[in-house]
Amino acid sequence: MRTDKQVSEEAANQLGDVLEKFSEDVAKDAISLASENGYQTVKPEHIRTALNQYKNRDIQQSFF
């Protein structure tokens, strides 16, 4: 999708930082879920479950 809108370098960097932190947190949660269920390998369902845990959290407070 192309638009005439632009994103500042600072905003792009901040988004990158937030996404990196979020993905690290999801990965940690997925690893914990896999381990709790006796798996050594993280499966897609562990990722989905970890992501579902974030649906009701206040993302802004968690990552800024």
PDB file of N, CA and C in Angstrom:
ATOM      1  N   MET A   1       0.849  -1.175   0.000  1.00  0.00           N
ATOM      2  CA  MET A   1       0.000   0.000   0.000  1.00  0.00           C
ATOM      3  C   MET A   1       0.891   1.234   0.000  1.00  0.00           C
ATOM      4  N   ARG A   2       0.717   2.070  -0.946  1.00  0.00           N
ATOM      5  CA  ARG A   2       1.510   3.291  -1.055  1.00  0.00           C
ATOM      6  C   ARG A   2       0.630   4.488  -0.714  1.00  0.00           C
ATOM      7  N   THR A   3       1.217   5.379   0.068  1.00  0.00           N
ATOM      8  CA  THR A   3       0.535   6.628   0.393  1.00  0.00           C
ATOM      9  C   THR A   3       1.557   7.753   0.281  1.00  0.00           C
ATOM     10  N   ASP A   4       1.085   8.951   0.435  1.00  0.00           N
ATOM     11  CA  ASP A   4       2.002  10.085   0.429  1.00  0.00           C
ATOM     12  C   ASP A   4       2.477  10.431   1.843  1.00  0.00           C
ATOM     13  N   LYS A   5       2.138   9.594   2.802  1.00  0.00           N
ATOM     14  CA  LYS A   5       2.525   9.824   4.193  1.00  0.00           C
ATOM     15  C   LYS A   5       3.965   9.389   4.411  1.00  0.00           C
ATOM     16  N   GLN A   6       4.615  10.049   5.336  1.00  0.00           N
ATOM     17  CA  GLN A   6       5.985   9.721   5.672  1.00  0.00           C
ATOM     18  C   GLN A   6       6.100   9.452   7.164  1.00  0.00           C
ATOM     19  N   VAL A   7       7.118   8.701   7.529  1.00  0.00           N
ATOM     20  CA  VAL A   7       7.392   8.384   8.925  1.00  0.00           C
ATOM     21  C   VAL A   7       8.785   8.902   9.236  1.00  0.00           C
ATOM     22  N   SER A   8       8.888   9.625  10.329  1.00  0.00           N
ATOM     23  CA  SER A   8      10.201  10.142  10.709  1.00  0.00           C
ATOM     24  C   SER A   8      11.115   8.990  11.105  1.00  0.00           C
ATOM     25  N   GLU A   9      12.402   9.228  11.009  1.00  0.00           N
ATOM     26  CA  GLU A   9      13.374   8.209  11.399  1.00  0.00           C
ATOM     27  C   GLU A   9      13.208   7.854  12.878  1.00  0.00           C
ATOM     28  N   GLU A  10      12.958   8.865  13.705  1.00  0.00           N
ATOM     29  CA  GLU A  10      12.764   8.634  15.142  1.00  0.00           C
ATOM     30  C   GLU A  10      11.559   7.732  15.391  1.00  0.00           C
ATOM     31  N   ALA A  11      10.451   7.996  14.694  1.00  0.00           N
ATOM     32  CA  ALA A  11       9.244   7.179  14.855  1.00  0.00           C
ATOM     33  C   ALA A  11       9.489   5.751  14.375  1.00  0.00           C
ATOM     34  N   ALA A  12      10.188   5.609  13.255  1.00  0.00           N
ATOM     35  CA  ALA A  12      10.490   4.277  12.737  1.00  0.00           C
ATOM     36  C   ALA A  12      11.377   3.508  13.713  1.00  0.00           C
ATOM     37  N   ASN A  13      12.348   4.182  14.297  1.00  0.00           N
ATOM     38  CA  ASN A  13      13.223   3.544  15.288  1.00  0.00           C
ATOM     39  C   ASN A  13      12.451   3.143  16.530  1.00  0.00           C
ATOM     40  N   GLN A  14      11.534   4.009  16.974  1.00  0.00           N
ATOM     41  CA  GLN A  14      10.741   3.682  18.153  1.00  0.00           C
ATOM     42  C   GLN A  14       9.846   2.478  17.884  1.00  0.00           C
ATOM     43  N   LEU A  15       9.225   2.443  16.716  1.00  0.00           N
ATOM     44  CA  LEU A  15       8.398   1.295  16.355  1.00  0.00           C
ATOM     45  C   LEU A  15       9.235   0.022  16.328  1.00  0.00           C
ATOM     46  N   GLY A  16      10.420   0.105  15.760  1.00  0.00           N
ATOM     47  CA  GLY A  16      11.316  -1.048  15.731  1.00  0.00           C
ATOM     48  C   GLY A  16      11.655  -1.538  17.127  1.00  0.00           C
ATOM     49  N   ASP A  17      11.932  -0.594  18.034  1.00  0.00           N
ATOM     50  CA  ASP A  17      12.243  -0.959  19.424  1.00  0.00           C
ATOM     51  C   ASP A  17      11.062  -1.644  20.098  1.00  0.00           C
ATOM     52  N   VAL A  18       9.860  -1.107  19.895  1.00  0.00           N
ATOM     53  CA  VAL A  18       8.657  -1.678  20.503  1.00  0.00           C
ATOM     54  C   VAL A  18       8.403  -3.079  19.952  1.00  0.00           C
ATOM     55  N   LEU A  19       8.518  -3.240  18.640  1.00  0.00           N
ATOM     56  CA  LEU A  19       8.284  -4.554  18.041  1.00  0.00           C
ATOM     57  C   LEU A  19       9.321  -5.577  18.496  1.00  0.00           C
ATOM     58  N   GLU A  20      10.551  -5.139  18.650  1.00  0.00           N
ATOM     59  CA  GLU A  20      11.597  -6.040  19.133  1.00  0.00           C
ATOM     60  C   GLU A  20      11.300  -6.504  20.549  1.00  0.00           C
ATOM     61  N   LYS A  21      10.944  -5.566  21.419  1.00  0.00           N
ATOM     62  CA  LYS A  21      10.611  -5.913  22.811  1.00  0.00           C
ATOM     63  C   LYS A  21       9.402  -6.827  22.859  1.00  0.00           C
ATOM     64  N   PHE A  22       8.381  -6.518  22.077  1.00  0.00           N
ATOM     65  CA  PHE A  22       7.172  -7.323  22.047  1.00  0.00           C
ATOM     66  C   PHE A  22       7.489  -8.748  21.589  1.00  0.00           C
ATOM     67  N   SER A  23       8.266  -8.869  20.519  1.00  0.00           N
ATOM     68  CA  SER A  23       8.579 -10.207  20.011  1.00  0.00           C
ATOM     69  C   SER A  23       9.417 -10.997  21.009  1.00  0.00           C
ATOM     70  N   GLU A  24      10.322 -10.331  21.721  1.00  0.00           N
ATOM     71  CA  GLU A  24      11.106 -11.006  22.761  1.00  0.00           C
ATOM     72  C   GLU A  24      10.195 -11.522  23.869  1.00  0.00           C
ATOM     73  N   ASP A  25       9.245 -10.700  24.294  1.00  0.00           N
ATOM     74  CA  ASP A  25       8.323 -11.102  25.355  1.00  0.00           C
ATOM     75  C   ASP A  25       7.439 -12.269  24.920  1.00  0.00           C
ATOM     76  N   VAL A  26       6.936 -12.219  23.694  1.00  0.00           N
ATOM     77  CA  VAL A  26       6.102 -13.304  23.177  1.00  0.00           C
ATOM     78  C   VAL A  26       6.928 -14.583  23.099  1.00  0.00           C
ATOM     79  N   ALA A  27       8.149 -14.474  22.614  1.00  0.00           N
ATOM     80  CA  ALA A  27       9.018 -15.650  22.509  1.00  0.00           C
ATOM     81  C   ALA A  27       9.289 -16.261  23.885  1.00  0.00           C
ATOM     82  N   LYS A  28       9.586 -15.430  24.873  1.00  0.00           N
ATOM     83  CA  LYS A  28       9.818 -15.941  26.230  1.00  0.00           C
ATOM     84  C   LYS A  28       8.586 -16.661  26.760  1.00  0.00           C
ATOM     85  N   ASP A  29       7.415 -16.061  26.552  1.00  0.00           N
ATOM     86  CA  ASP A  29       6.177 -16.693  27.014  1.00  0.00           C
ATOM     87  C   ASP A  29       5.927 -18.003  26.292  1.00  0.00           C
ATOM     88  N   ALA A  30       6.186 -18.045  24.991  1.00  0.00           N
ATOM     89  CA  ALA A  30       5.984 -19.268  24.206  1.00  0.00           C
ATOM     90  C   ALA A  30       6.944 -20.366  24.663  1.00  0.00           C
ATOM     91  N   ILE A  31       8.177 -20.002  24.957  1.00  0.00           N
ATOM     92  CA  ILE A  31       9.145 -20.977  25.463  1.00  0.00           C
ATOM     93  C   ILE A  31       8.677 -21.539  26.796  1.00  0.00           C
ATOM     94  N   SER A  32       8.188 -20.675  27.673  1.00  0.00           N
ATOM     95  CA  SER A  32       7.674 -21.134  28.972  1.00  0.00           C
ATOM     96  C   SER A  32       6.484 -22.075  28.799  1.00  0.00           C
ATOM     97  N   LEU A  33       5.570 -21.713  27.906  1.00  0.00           N
ATOM     98  CA  LEU A  33       4.402 -22.563  27.656  1.00  0.00           C
ATOM     99  C   LEU A  33       4.828 -23.922  27.116  1.00  0.00           C
ATOM    100  N   ALA A  34       5.754 -23.928  26.193  1.00  0.00           N
ATOM    101  CA  ALA A  34       6.234 -25.190  25.632  1.00  0.00           C
ATOM    102  C   ALA A  34       6.849 -26.056  26.727  1.00  0.00           C
ATOM    103  N   SER A  35       7.684 -25.453  27.539  1.00  0.00           N
ATOM    104  CA  SER A  35       8.345 -26.180  28.621  1.00  0.00           C
ATOM    105  C   SER A  35       7.332 -26.734  29.621  1.00  0.00           C
ATOM    106  N   GLU A  36       6.351 -25.904  29.992  1.00  0.00           N
ATOM    107  CA  GLU A  36       5.312 -26.340  30.934  1.00  0.00           C
ATOM    108  C   GLU A  36       4.523 -27.532  30.400  1.00  0.00           C
ATOM    109  N   ASN A  37       4.407 -27.614  29.072  1.00  0.00           N
ATOM    110  CA  ASN A  37       3.658 -28.704  28.446  1.00  0.00           C
ATOM    111  C   ASN A  37       4.555 -29.866  28.032  1.00  0.00           C
ATOM    112  N   GLY A  38       5.806 -29.859  28.476  1.00  0.00           N
ATOM    113  CA  GLY A  38       6.718 -30.962  28.220  1.00  0.00           C
ATOM    114  C   GLY A  38       7.371 -30.964  26.853  1.00  0.00           C
ATOM    115  N   TYR A  39       7.344 -29.847  26.157  1.00  0.00           N
ATOM    116  CA  TYR A  39       7.962 -29.744  24.830  1.00  0.00           C
ATOM    117  C   TYR A  39       9.311 -29.066  24.934  1.00  0.00           C
ATOM    118  N   GLN A  40      10.264 -29.518  24.135  1.00  0.00           N
ATOM    119  CA  GLN A  40      11.544 -28.833  24.013  1.00  0.00           C
ATOM    120  C   GLN A  40      11.536 -27.887  22.815  1.00  0.00           C
ATOM    121  N   THR A  41      10.565 -28.075  21.944  1.00  0.00           N
ATOM    122  CA  THR A  41      10.436 -27.258  20.741  1.00  0.00           C
ATOM    123  C   THR A  41       9.164 -26.424  20.830  1.00  0.00           C
ATOM    124  N   VAL A  42       9.289 -25.139  20.550  1.00  0.00           N
ATOM    125  CA  VAL A  42       8.124 -24.258  20.539  1.00  0.00           C
ATOM    126  C   VAL A  42       7.306 -24.562  19.286  1.00  0.00           C
ATOM    127  N   LYS A  43       6.029 -24.803  19.477  1.00  0.00           N
ATOM    128  CA  LYS A  43       5.099 -25.108  18.388  1.00  0.00           C
ATOM    129  C   LYS A  43       4.250 -23.870  18.097  1.00  0.00           C
ATOM    130  N   PRO A  44       3.619 -23.835  16.919  1.00  0.00           N
ATOM    131  CA  PRO A  44       2.760 -22.687  16.588  1.00  0.00           C
ATOM    132  C   PRO A  44       1.687 -22.412  17.639  1.00  0.00           C
ATOM    133  N   GLU A  45       1.142 -23.457  18.231  1.00  0.00           N
ATOM    134  CA  GLU A  45       0.105 -23.234  19.246  1.00  0.00           C
ATOM    135  C   GLU A  45       0.651 -22.515  20.477  1.00  0.00           C
ATOM    136  N   HIS A  46       1.931 -22.693  20.788  1.00  0.00           N
ATOM    137  CA  HIS A  46       2.539 -21.969  21.912  1.00  0.00           C
ATOM    138  C   HIS A  46       2.637 -20.481  21.590  1.00  0.00           C
ATOM    139  N   ILE A  47       2.991 -20.183  20.349  1.00  0.00           N
ATOM    140  CA  ILE A  47       3.050 -18.787  19.913  1.00  0.00           C
ATOM    141  C   ILE A  47       1.659 -18.162  19.971  1.00  0.00           C
ATOM    142  N   ARG A  48       0.659 -18.882  19.444  1.00  0.00           N
ATOM    143  CA  ARG A  48      -0.717 -18.360  19.456  1.00  0.00           C
ATOM    144  C   ARG A  48      -1.194 -18.115  20.884  1.00  0.00           C
ATOM    145  N   THR A  49      -0.938 -19.053  21.777  1.00  0.00           N
ATOM    146  CA  THR A  49      -1.357 -18.893  23.167  1.00  0.00           C
ATOM    147  C   THR A  49      -0.651 -17.698  23.806  1.00  0.00           C
ATOM    148  N   ALA A  50       0.644 -17.558  23.537  1.00  0.00           N
ATOM    149  CA  ALA A  50       1.399 -16.427  24.086  1.00  0.00           C
ATOM    150  C   ALA A  50       0.840 -15.109  23.555  1.00  0.00           C
ATOM    151  N   LEU A  51       0.537 -15.054  22.264  1.00  0.00           N
ATOM    152  CA  LEU A  51      -0.029 -13.835  21.689  1.00  0.00           C
ATOM    153  C   LEU A  51      -1.397 -13.517  22.280  1.00  0.00           C
ATOM    154  N   ASN A  52      -2.207 -14.545  22.507  1.00  0.00           N
ATOM    155  CA  ASN A  52      -3.543 -14.333  23.079  1.00  0.00           C
ATOM    156  C   ASN A  52      -3.464 -13.720  24.468  1.00  0.00           C
ATOM    157  N   GLN A  53      -2.384 -13.969  25.186  1.00  0.00           N
ATOM    158  CA  GLN A  53      -2.228 -13.403  26.527  1.00  0.00           C
ATOM    159  C   GLN A  53      -2.070 -11.883  26.478  1.00  0.00           C
ATOM    160  N   TYR A  54      -1.696 -11.355  25.331  1.00  0.00           N
ATOM    161  CA  TYR A  54      -1.484  -9.916  25.195  1.00  0.00           C
ATOM    162  C   TYR A  54      -2.729  -9.169  24.754  1.00  0.00           C
ATOM    163  N   LYS A  55      -3.778  -9.878  24.368  1.00  0.00           N
ATOM    164  CA  LYS A  55      -4.981  -9.214  23.859  1.00  0.00           C
ATOM    165  C   LYS A  55      -5.573  -8.226  24.849  1.00  0.00           C
ATOM    166  N   ASN A  56      -5.551  -8.561  26.109  1.00  0.00           N
ATOM    167  CA  ASN A  56      -6.209  -7.718  27.110  1.00  0.00           C
ATOM    168  C   ASN A  56      -5.230  -6.849  27.895  1.00  0.00           C
ATOM    169  N   ARG A  57      -3.977  -6.849  27.508  1.00  0.00           N
ATOM    170  CA  ARG A  57      -2.989  -6.018  28.198  1.00  0.00           C
ATOM    171  C   ARG A  57      -2.938  -4.636  27.577  1.00  0.00           C
ATOM    172  N   ASP A  58      -2.526  -3.689  28.355  1.00  0.00           N
ATOM    173  CA  ASP A  58      -2.338  -2.327  27.852  1.00  0.00           C
ATOM    174  C   ASP A  58      -0.955  -2.262  27.207  1.00  0.00           C
ATOM    175  N   ILE A  59      -0.917  -2.389  25.899  1.00  0.00           N
ATOM    176  CA  ILE A  59       0.332  -2.432  25.169  1.00  0.00           C
ATOM    177  C   ILE A  59       1.157  -1.171  25.390  1.00  0.00           C
ATOM    178  N   GLN A  60       0.521  -0.015  25.404  1.00  0.00           N
ATOM    179  CA  GLN A  60       1.256   1.237  25.553  1.00  0.00           C
ATOM    180  C   GLN A  60       2.057   1.246  26.855  1.00  0.00           C
ATOM    181  N   GLN A  61       1.459   0.844  27.945  1.00  0.00           N
ATOM    182  CA  GLN A  61       2.157   0.861  29.221  1.00  0.00           C
ATOM    183  C   GLN A  61       3.254  -0.192  29.268  1.00  0.00           C
ATOM    184  N   SER A  62       3.051  -1.310  28.580  1.00  0.00           N
ATOM    185  CA  SER A  62       4.009  -2.402  28.641  1.00  0.00           C
ATOM    186  C   SER A  62       5.275  -2.120  27.861  1.00  0.00           C
ATOM    187  N   PHE A  63       5.196  -1.363  26.782  1.00  0.00           N
ATOM    188  CA  PHE A  63       6.314  -1.274  25.865  1.00  0.00           C
ATOM    189  C   PHE A  63       6.882   0.120  25.658  1.00  0.00           C
ATOM    190  N   PHE A  64       6.366   1.123  26.354  1.00  0.00           N
ATOM    191  CA  PHE A  64       6.928   2.470  26.215  1.00  0.00           C
ATOM    192  C   PHE A  64       7.582   2.907  27.495  1.00  0.00           C
TER     193      PHE A  64
END
